[in-house]
Amino acid sequence: MPSPTPRKSLSARLAATAALLLAAGALSAPAASATPSDASPGDAYVLKVTTNPAATTYGNRRVDVTGTVTKADGTPAPNIPVTVQEVVKFTTWNPWGDPIDPTYYEPRDLGTPVTDAKGKFTIPGVDIDHTGGSSLLNVQQGVDITALYDVDGNLNTPQDGYYADTTVNANALASSVSYRVSKKKVKSGDILTVSGRVTLPKGVQPAGTEVFLQTYWEQEYDVKTIATYNGSFVLSVRVTGYDDTFTLRTAPRDMYVAGATQQLPVTNTSLPRG
């Protein structure tokens, strides 16, 4: 079944609106430095955002988010409220090649800090992590930190909006999946059973890891299950006459542990030959 579309909360709409408007040129992109030449013609402000460190790991997930707002002439802009979000990104499952957004987003509000007398804002100790309960299937390892200042506070008037973002690379540990199939040649109506075990890095519990079985190319997966405390799993599916893709995928519950993929050595003899 295709990946579910996240609900359009205010924060989700804000993130999506910012991305679209930036692409269209309606919002001001982050500038390299706060000098008068950084401002585009007609812009009143320049917005920047960055993190320290620029990348995170399984054992070190926190960053300090900092940024600045300056006026077009390069002077600091104090008392400016900046909406800051963390945006976890996922690759959209789309085998048809339709012109849809290849990425979907799960934003999380980090706050609305106000710039100080030097035009600077800071949010210390931000956890770069996935905090929701959604599946991590197809999660991307680059997490965006976005900053938005809308002069009149109305997202429907984007001409006065200023946007900046930076990407924090979340370096994930590798995992693997082993399997056994009940048969390597199947036909329509057969029950195919796939059992196996998920292996995660030392010290990471495999319980809760999602395991997906795909049998047909148009569906992201046909059945799924959850690995037990020791990482074992069993999946069964009734084969159809058109099943042509037998693939296992896993999605650990921790964003800092990468999923694994295995093509299964299964052939559907019911498929037309030639």
Tab-separated table of C-alpha atoms in Angstrom:
chain	number	residue	atom	x	y	z
A	1	MET	CA	0.000	0.000	0.000
A	2	PRO	CA	1.262	3.525	-0.659
A	3	SER	CA	2.734	5.609	2.138
A	4	PRO	CA	0.043	7.537	4.040
A	5	THR	CA	0.030	11.301	3.557
A	6	PRO	CA	0.739	13.169	6.812
A	7	ARG	CA	-2.064	15.363	8.154
A	8	LYS	CA	-1.768	18.991	7.137
A	9	SER	CA	-1.202	20.666	10.499
A	10	LEU	CA	-0.328	24.353	10.680
A	11	SER	CA	3.361	23.520	11.013
A	12	ALA	CA	3.177	21.134	8.065
A	13	ARG	CA	1.484	23.758	5.917
A	14	LEU	CA	4.083	26.320	7.002
A	15	ALA	CA	6.945	24.054	5.962
A	16	ALA	CA	5.344	23.124	2.671
A	17	THR	CA	4.415	26.742	1.931
A	18	ALA	CA	7.941	27.921	2.681
A	19	ALA	CA	9.462	25.314	0.365
A	20	LEU	CA	7.106	26.138	-2.479
A	21	LEU	CA	7.512	29.872	-2.130
A	22	LEU	CA	11.277	29.621	-1.950
A	23	ALA	CA	11.296	27.646	-5.195
A	24	ALA	CA	9.046	30.250	-6.791
A	25	GLY	CA	11.258	33.090	-5.620
A	26	ALA	CA	8.614	34.614	-3.369
A	27	LEU	CA	10.710	34.160	-0.220
A	28	SER	CA	14.231	35.361	0.333
A	29	ALA	CA	16.801	32.557	0.484
A	30	PRO	CA	19.560	32.570	3.108
A	31	ALA	CA	22.457	34.837	2.297
A	32	ALA	CA	26.165	34.108	2.688
A	33	SER	CA	26.885	37.090	4.982
A	34	ALA	CA	25.116	40.101	6.402
A	35	THR	CA	26.261	42.920	4.151
A	36	PRO	CA	24.169	45.407	2.173
A	37	SER	CA	24.784	43.437	-1.061
A	38	ASP	CA	23.173	40.338	0.469
A	39	ALA	CA	19.679	41.769	0.230
A	40	SER	CA	17.828	41.262	-3.027
A	41	PRO	CA	16.200	44.322	-4.586
A	42	GLY	CA	13.116	45.230	-2.585
A	43	ASP	CA	14.019	43.066	0.407
A	44	ALA	CA	13.939	44.693	3.817
A	45	TYR	CA	15.721	41.897	5.693
A	46	VAL	CA	18.276	39.088	5.365
A	47	LEU	CA	17.722	35.887	7.368
A	48	LYS	CA	20.317	33.189	8.104
A	49	VAL	CA	20.286	29.999	10.184
A	50	THR	CA	22.976	27.459	11.046
A	51	THR	CA	23.704	24.664	13.528
A	52	ASN	CA	26.655	23.556	15.614
A	53	PRO	CA	27.631	20.820	14.972
A	54	ALA	CA	26.565	20.442	11.349
A	55	ALA	CA	26.128	16.652	11.650
A	56	THR	CA	24.875	14.262	14.332
A	57	THR	CA	25.435	10.607	15.243
A	58	TYR	CA	23.718	7.823	17.190
A	59	GLY	CA	25.473	8.883	20.379
A	60	ASN	CA	25.447	12.658	19.826
A	61	ARG	CA	22.119	13.969	18.547
A	62	ARG	CA	22.007	17.513	19.843
A	63	VAL	CA	22.843	20.747	18.076
A	64	ASP	CA	22.672	24.435	18.911
A	65	VAL	CA	20.606	26.389	16.403
A	66	THR	CA	21.671	29.969	15.784
A	67	GLY	CA	20.769	32.599	13.237
A	68	THR	CA	20.647	36.265	12.449
A	69	VAL	CA	18.263	38.788	11.005
A	70	THR	CA	19.750	41.925	9.493
A	71	LYS	CA	18.239	44.866	7.686
A	72	ALA	CA	18.921	45.503	4.024
A	73	ASP	CA	21.742	47.886	4.923
A	74	GLY	CA	23.483	45.184	6.965
A	75	THR	CA	22.620	46.510	10.428
A	76	PRO	CA	21.193	44.114	13.031
A	77	ALA	CA	17.414	43.758	13.264
A	78	PRO	CA	16.422	43.374	16.948
A	79	ASN	CA	13.100	42.122	18.377
A	80	ILE	CA	12.286	39.999	15.320
A	81	PRO	CA	10.288	36.777	16.000
A	82	VAL	CA	11.612	33.854	13.937
A	83	THR	CA	9.636	30.619	13.587
A	84	VAL	CA	12.088	27.687	13.747
A	85	GLN	CA	11.255	24.090	12.868
A	86	GLU	CA	12.957	20.730	12.544
A	87	VAL	CA	11.760	18.911	9.403
A	88	VAL	CA	12.311	15.165	9.082
A	89	LYS	CA	12.126	14.173	5.414
A	90	PHE	CA	10.970	10.977	3.744
A	91	THR	CA	11.329	9.750	0.176
A	92	THR	CA	7.909	9.481	-1.420
A	93	TRP	CA	7.211	5.996	-2.718
A	94	ASN	CA	6.294	6.457	-6.359
A	95	PRO	CA	7.005	3.741	-8.950
A	96	TRP	CA	4.941	5.420	-11.669
A	97	GLY	CA	7.163	8.424	-12.254
A	98	ASP	CA	4.346	10.922	-11.831
A	99	PRO	CA	5.412	14.546	-11.321
A	100	ILE	CA	4.748	14.566	-7.573
A	101	ASP	CA	6.963	15.888	-4.805
A	102	PRO	CA	9.634	13.193	-4.300
A	103	THR	CA	9.824	14.156	-0.626
A	104	TYR	CA	7.231	14.437	2.105
A	105	TYR	CA	7.818	16.174	5.388
A	106	GLU	CA	7.176	15.821	9.108
A	107	PRO	CA	7.865	19.198	10.754
A	108	ARG	CA	8.232	19.846	14.472
A	109	ASP	CA	8.053	23.305	16.003
A	110	LEU	CA	11.189	24.272	17.917
A	111	GLY	CA	9.927	27.661	19.041
A	112	THR	CA	9.807	31.292	18.022
A	113	PRO	CA	12.891	32.998	19.434
A	114	VAL	CA	13.191	36.771	19.226
A	115	THR	CA	16.386	38.390	17.976
A	116	ASP	CA	18.528	40.288	20.476
A	117	ALA	CA	20.123	43.693	20.045
A	118	LYS	CA	22.668	42.169	17.641
A	119	GLY	CA	19.972	40.586	15.502
A	120	LYS	CA	20.873	37.101	16.756
A	121	PHE	CA	18.598	34.266	17.876
A	122	THR	CA	19.559	30.973	19.529
A	123	ILE	CA	17.893	27.676	20.462
A	124	PRO	CA	20.405	25.533	22.379
A	125	GLY	CA	20.349	21.766	22.751
A	126	VAL	CA	17.959	20.789	19.958
A	127	ASP	CA	17.486	17.037	19.541
A	128	ILE	CA	17.824	16.084	15.875
A	129	ASP	CA	15.537	13.082	15.996
A	130	HIS	CA	12.208	11.607	14.960
A	131	THR	CA	9.759	12.262	17.783
A	132	GLY	CA	6.476	11.145	16.209
A	133	GLY	CA	4.961	7.712	16.027
A	134	SER	CA	4.970	7.326	12.256
A	135	SER	CA	6.950	4.672	10.427
A	136	LEU	CA	10.567	5.397	9.539
A	137	LEU	CA	10.297	3.532	6.252
A	138	ASN	CA	12.030	5.630	3.565
A	139	VAL	CA	13.333	8.223	6.043
A	140	GLN	CA	16.110	10.446	4.717
A	141	GLN	CA	19.260	11.037	6.749
A	142	GLY	CA	19.291	14.790	6.126
A	143	VAL	CA	17.122	16.712	8.604
A	144	ASP	CA	16.286	20.333	7.809
A	145	ILE	CA	16.270	23.194	10.276
A	146	THR	CA	14.083	25.948	8.823
A	147	ALA	CA	13.637	29.561	9.878
A	148	LEU	CA	10.839	31.859	8.778
A	149	TYR	CA	10.098	35.490	9.495
A	150	ASP	CA	6.825	36.751	8.101
A	151	VAL	CA	6.542	40.499	8.589
A	152	ASP	CA	2.756	40.672	8.920
A	153	GLY	CA	2.352	37.151	10.303
A	154	ASN	CA	0.063	36.181	7.431
A	155	LEU	CA	1.285	33.224	5.343
A	156	ASN	CA	-1.218	34.177	2.638
A	157	THR	CA	0.874	37.267	1.860
A	158	PRO	CA	4.235	35.629	1.116
A	159	GLN	CA	5.744	38.698	-0.494
A	160	ASP	CA	6.857	39.865	2.960
A	161	GLY	CA	8.244	36.502	4.070
A	162	TYR	CA	11.907	35.661	4.658
A	163	TYR	CA	13.071	32.038	4.757
A	164	ALA	CA	16.322	30.211	5.471
A	165	ASP	CA	17.269	26.615	6.081
A	166	THR	CA	20.206	24.353	6.774
A	167	THR	CA	20.541	20.573	6.682
A	168	VAL	CA	21.874	18.484	9.560
A	169	ASN	CA	23.199	15.115	8.452
A	170	ALA	CA	22.017	12.362	10.823
A	171	ASN	CA	24.642	9.664	10.365
A	172	ALA	CA	22.888	6.300	10.767
A	173	LEU	CA	24.352	2.964	11.809
A	174	ALA	CA	23.898	-0.012	9.482
A	175	SER	CA	21.540	-2.934	10.097
A	176	SER	CA	20.829	-6.187	8.271
A	177	VAL	CA	18.064	-8.731	7.742
A	178	SER	CA	18.362	-12.494	7.151
A	179	TYR	CA	15.526	-14.607	5.768
A	180	ARG	CA	14.177	-18.018	4.802
A	181	VAL	CA	11.441	-18.543	2.209
A	182	SER	CA	9.000	-21.458	2.266
A	183	LYS	CA	9.434	-21.961	-1.491
A	184	LYS	CA	11.388	-20.358	-4.307
A	185	LYS	CA	8.867	-21.102	-7.049
A	186	VAL	CA	5.285	-20.051	-6.444
A	187	LYS	CA	2.086	-19.799	-8.440
A	188	SER	CA	-1.196	-17.957	-8.065
A	189	GLY	CA	-2.992	-19.031	-4.890
A	190	ASP	CA	0.098	-20.331	-3.085
A	191	ILE	CA	0.914	-19.108	0.422
A	192	LEU	CA	4.438	-17.738	0.586
A	193	THR	CA	5.950	-17.580	4.066
A	194	VAL	CA	9.055	-15.545	4.799
A	195	SER	CA	10.746	-15.818	8.185
A	196	GLY	CA	13.953	-14.309	9.405
A	197	ARG	CA	15.738	-12.064	11.817
A	198	VAL	CA	16.642	-8.412	11.990
A	199	THR	CA	20.138	-7.622	13.269
A	200	LEU	CA	20.779	-4.144	14.634
A	201	PRO	CA	24.015	-2.610	15.938
A	202	LYS	CA	25.294	-3.850	19.287
A	203	GLY	CA	23.308	-2.391	22.150
A	204	VAL	CA	20.268	-1.476	20.025
A	205	GLN	CA	17.137	-3.472	20.715
A	206	PRO	CA	15.534	-4.964	17.561
A	207	ALA	CA	12.069	-5.245	19.139
A	208	GLY	CA	9.608	-2.986	17.338
A	209	THR	CA	11.484	-2.964	14.037
A	210	GLU	CA	8.971	-2.963	11.193
A	211	VAL	CA	9.404	-5.557	8.452
A	212	PHE	CA	7.677	-5.150	5.084
A	213	LEU	CA	7.151	-7.653	2.278
A	214	GLN	CA	6.499	-6.379	-1.240
A	215	THR	CA	5.241	-8.768	-3.924
A	216	TYR	CA	3.991	-6.438	-6.659
A	217	TRP	CA	5.819	-3.442	-8.113
A	218	GLU	CA	2.870	-1.027	-7.880
A	219	GLN	CA	2.540	-1.453	-4.106
A	220	GLU	CA	5.097	-0.282	-1.600
A	221	TYR	CA	4.362	-3.387	0.472
A	222	ASP	CA	1.686	-6.060	0.689
A	223	VAL	CA	2.075	-7.218	4.284
A	224	LYS	CA	4.050	-6.026	7.282
A	225	THR	CA	4.873	-7.186	10.786
A	226	ILE	CA	6.868	-6.175	13.855
A	227	ALA	CA	10.049	-7.957	14.921
A	228	THR	CA	10.068	-9.607	18.349
A	229	TYR	CA	12.454	-8.937	21.237
A	230	ASN	CA	15.200	-10.991	19.554
A	231	GLY	CA	14.573	-9.575	16.091
A	232	SER	CA	12.729	-12.568	14.611
A	233	PHE	CA	9.706	-12.220	12.334
A	234	VAL	CA	7.321	-14.224	10.152
A	235	LEU	CA	5.326	-12.920	7.167
A	236	SER	CA	2.824	-14.808	5.002
A	237	VAL	CA	1.068	-13.682	1.822
A	238	ARG	CA	-1.186	-15.309	-0.758
A	239	VAL	CA	0.440	-15.062	-4.183
A	240	THR	CA	-1.534	-13.550	-7.058
A	241	GLY	CA	-1.098	-14.149	-10.760
A	242	TYR	CA	0.613	-10.791	-11.241
A	243	ASP	CA	3.059	-10.733	-8.325
A	244	ASP	CA	6.478	-10.044	-9.794
A	245	THR	CA	8.537	-8.323	-7.083
A	246	PHE	CA	9.483	-10.101	-3.874
A	247	THR	CA	11.400	-7.744	-1.585
A	248	LEU	CA	11.962	-7.435	2.163
A	249	ARG	CA	12.475	-4.029	3.760
A	250	THR	CA	12.989	-3.099	7.376
A	251	ALA	CA	12.442	0.122	9.281
A	252	PRO	CA	14.015	0.288	12.758
A	253	ARG	CA	12.295	2.576	15.260
A	254	ASP	CA	15.428	4.690	15.663
A	255	MET	CA	16.212	7.212	12.931
A	256	TYR	CA	19.911	6.655	13.616
A	257	VAL	CA	19.700	3.001	12.541
A	258	ALA	CA	19.304	2.534	8.783
A	259	GLY	CA	16.833	0.038	7.375
A	260	ALA	CA	17.871	-2.962	5.292
A	261	THR	CA	16.600	-4.284	1.939
A	262	GLN	CA	16.774	-7.811	0.515
A	263	GLN	CA	15.563	-9.081	-2.838
A	264	LEU	CA	14.067	-12.554	-2.364
A	265	PRO	CA	14.903	-15.460	-4.709
A	266	VAL	CA	11.240	-16.160	-5.475
A	267	THR	CA	9.807	-16.720	-8.963
A	268	ASN	CA	6.098	-16.581	-9.782
A	269	THR	CA	5.436	-19.263	-12.399
A	270	SER	CA	1.951	-17.845	-13.046
A	271	LEU	CA	3.362	-14.775	-14.764
A	272	PRO	CA	3.038	-14.733	-18.564
A	273	ARG	CA	6.193	-15.940	-20.255
A	274	GLY	CA	8.034	-13.998	-22.903
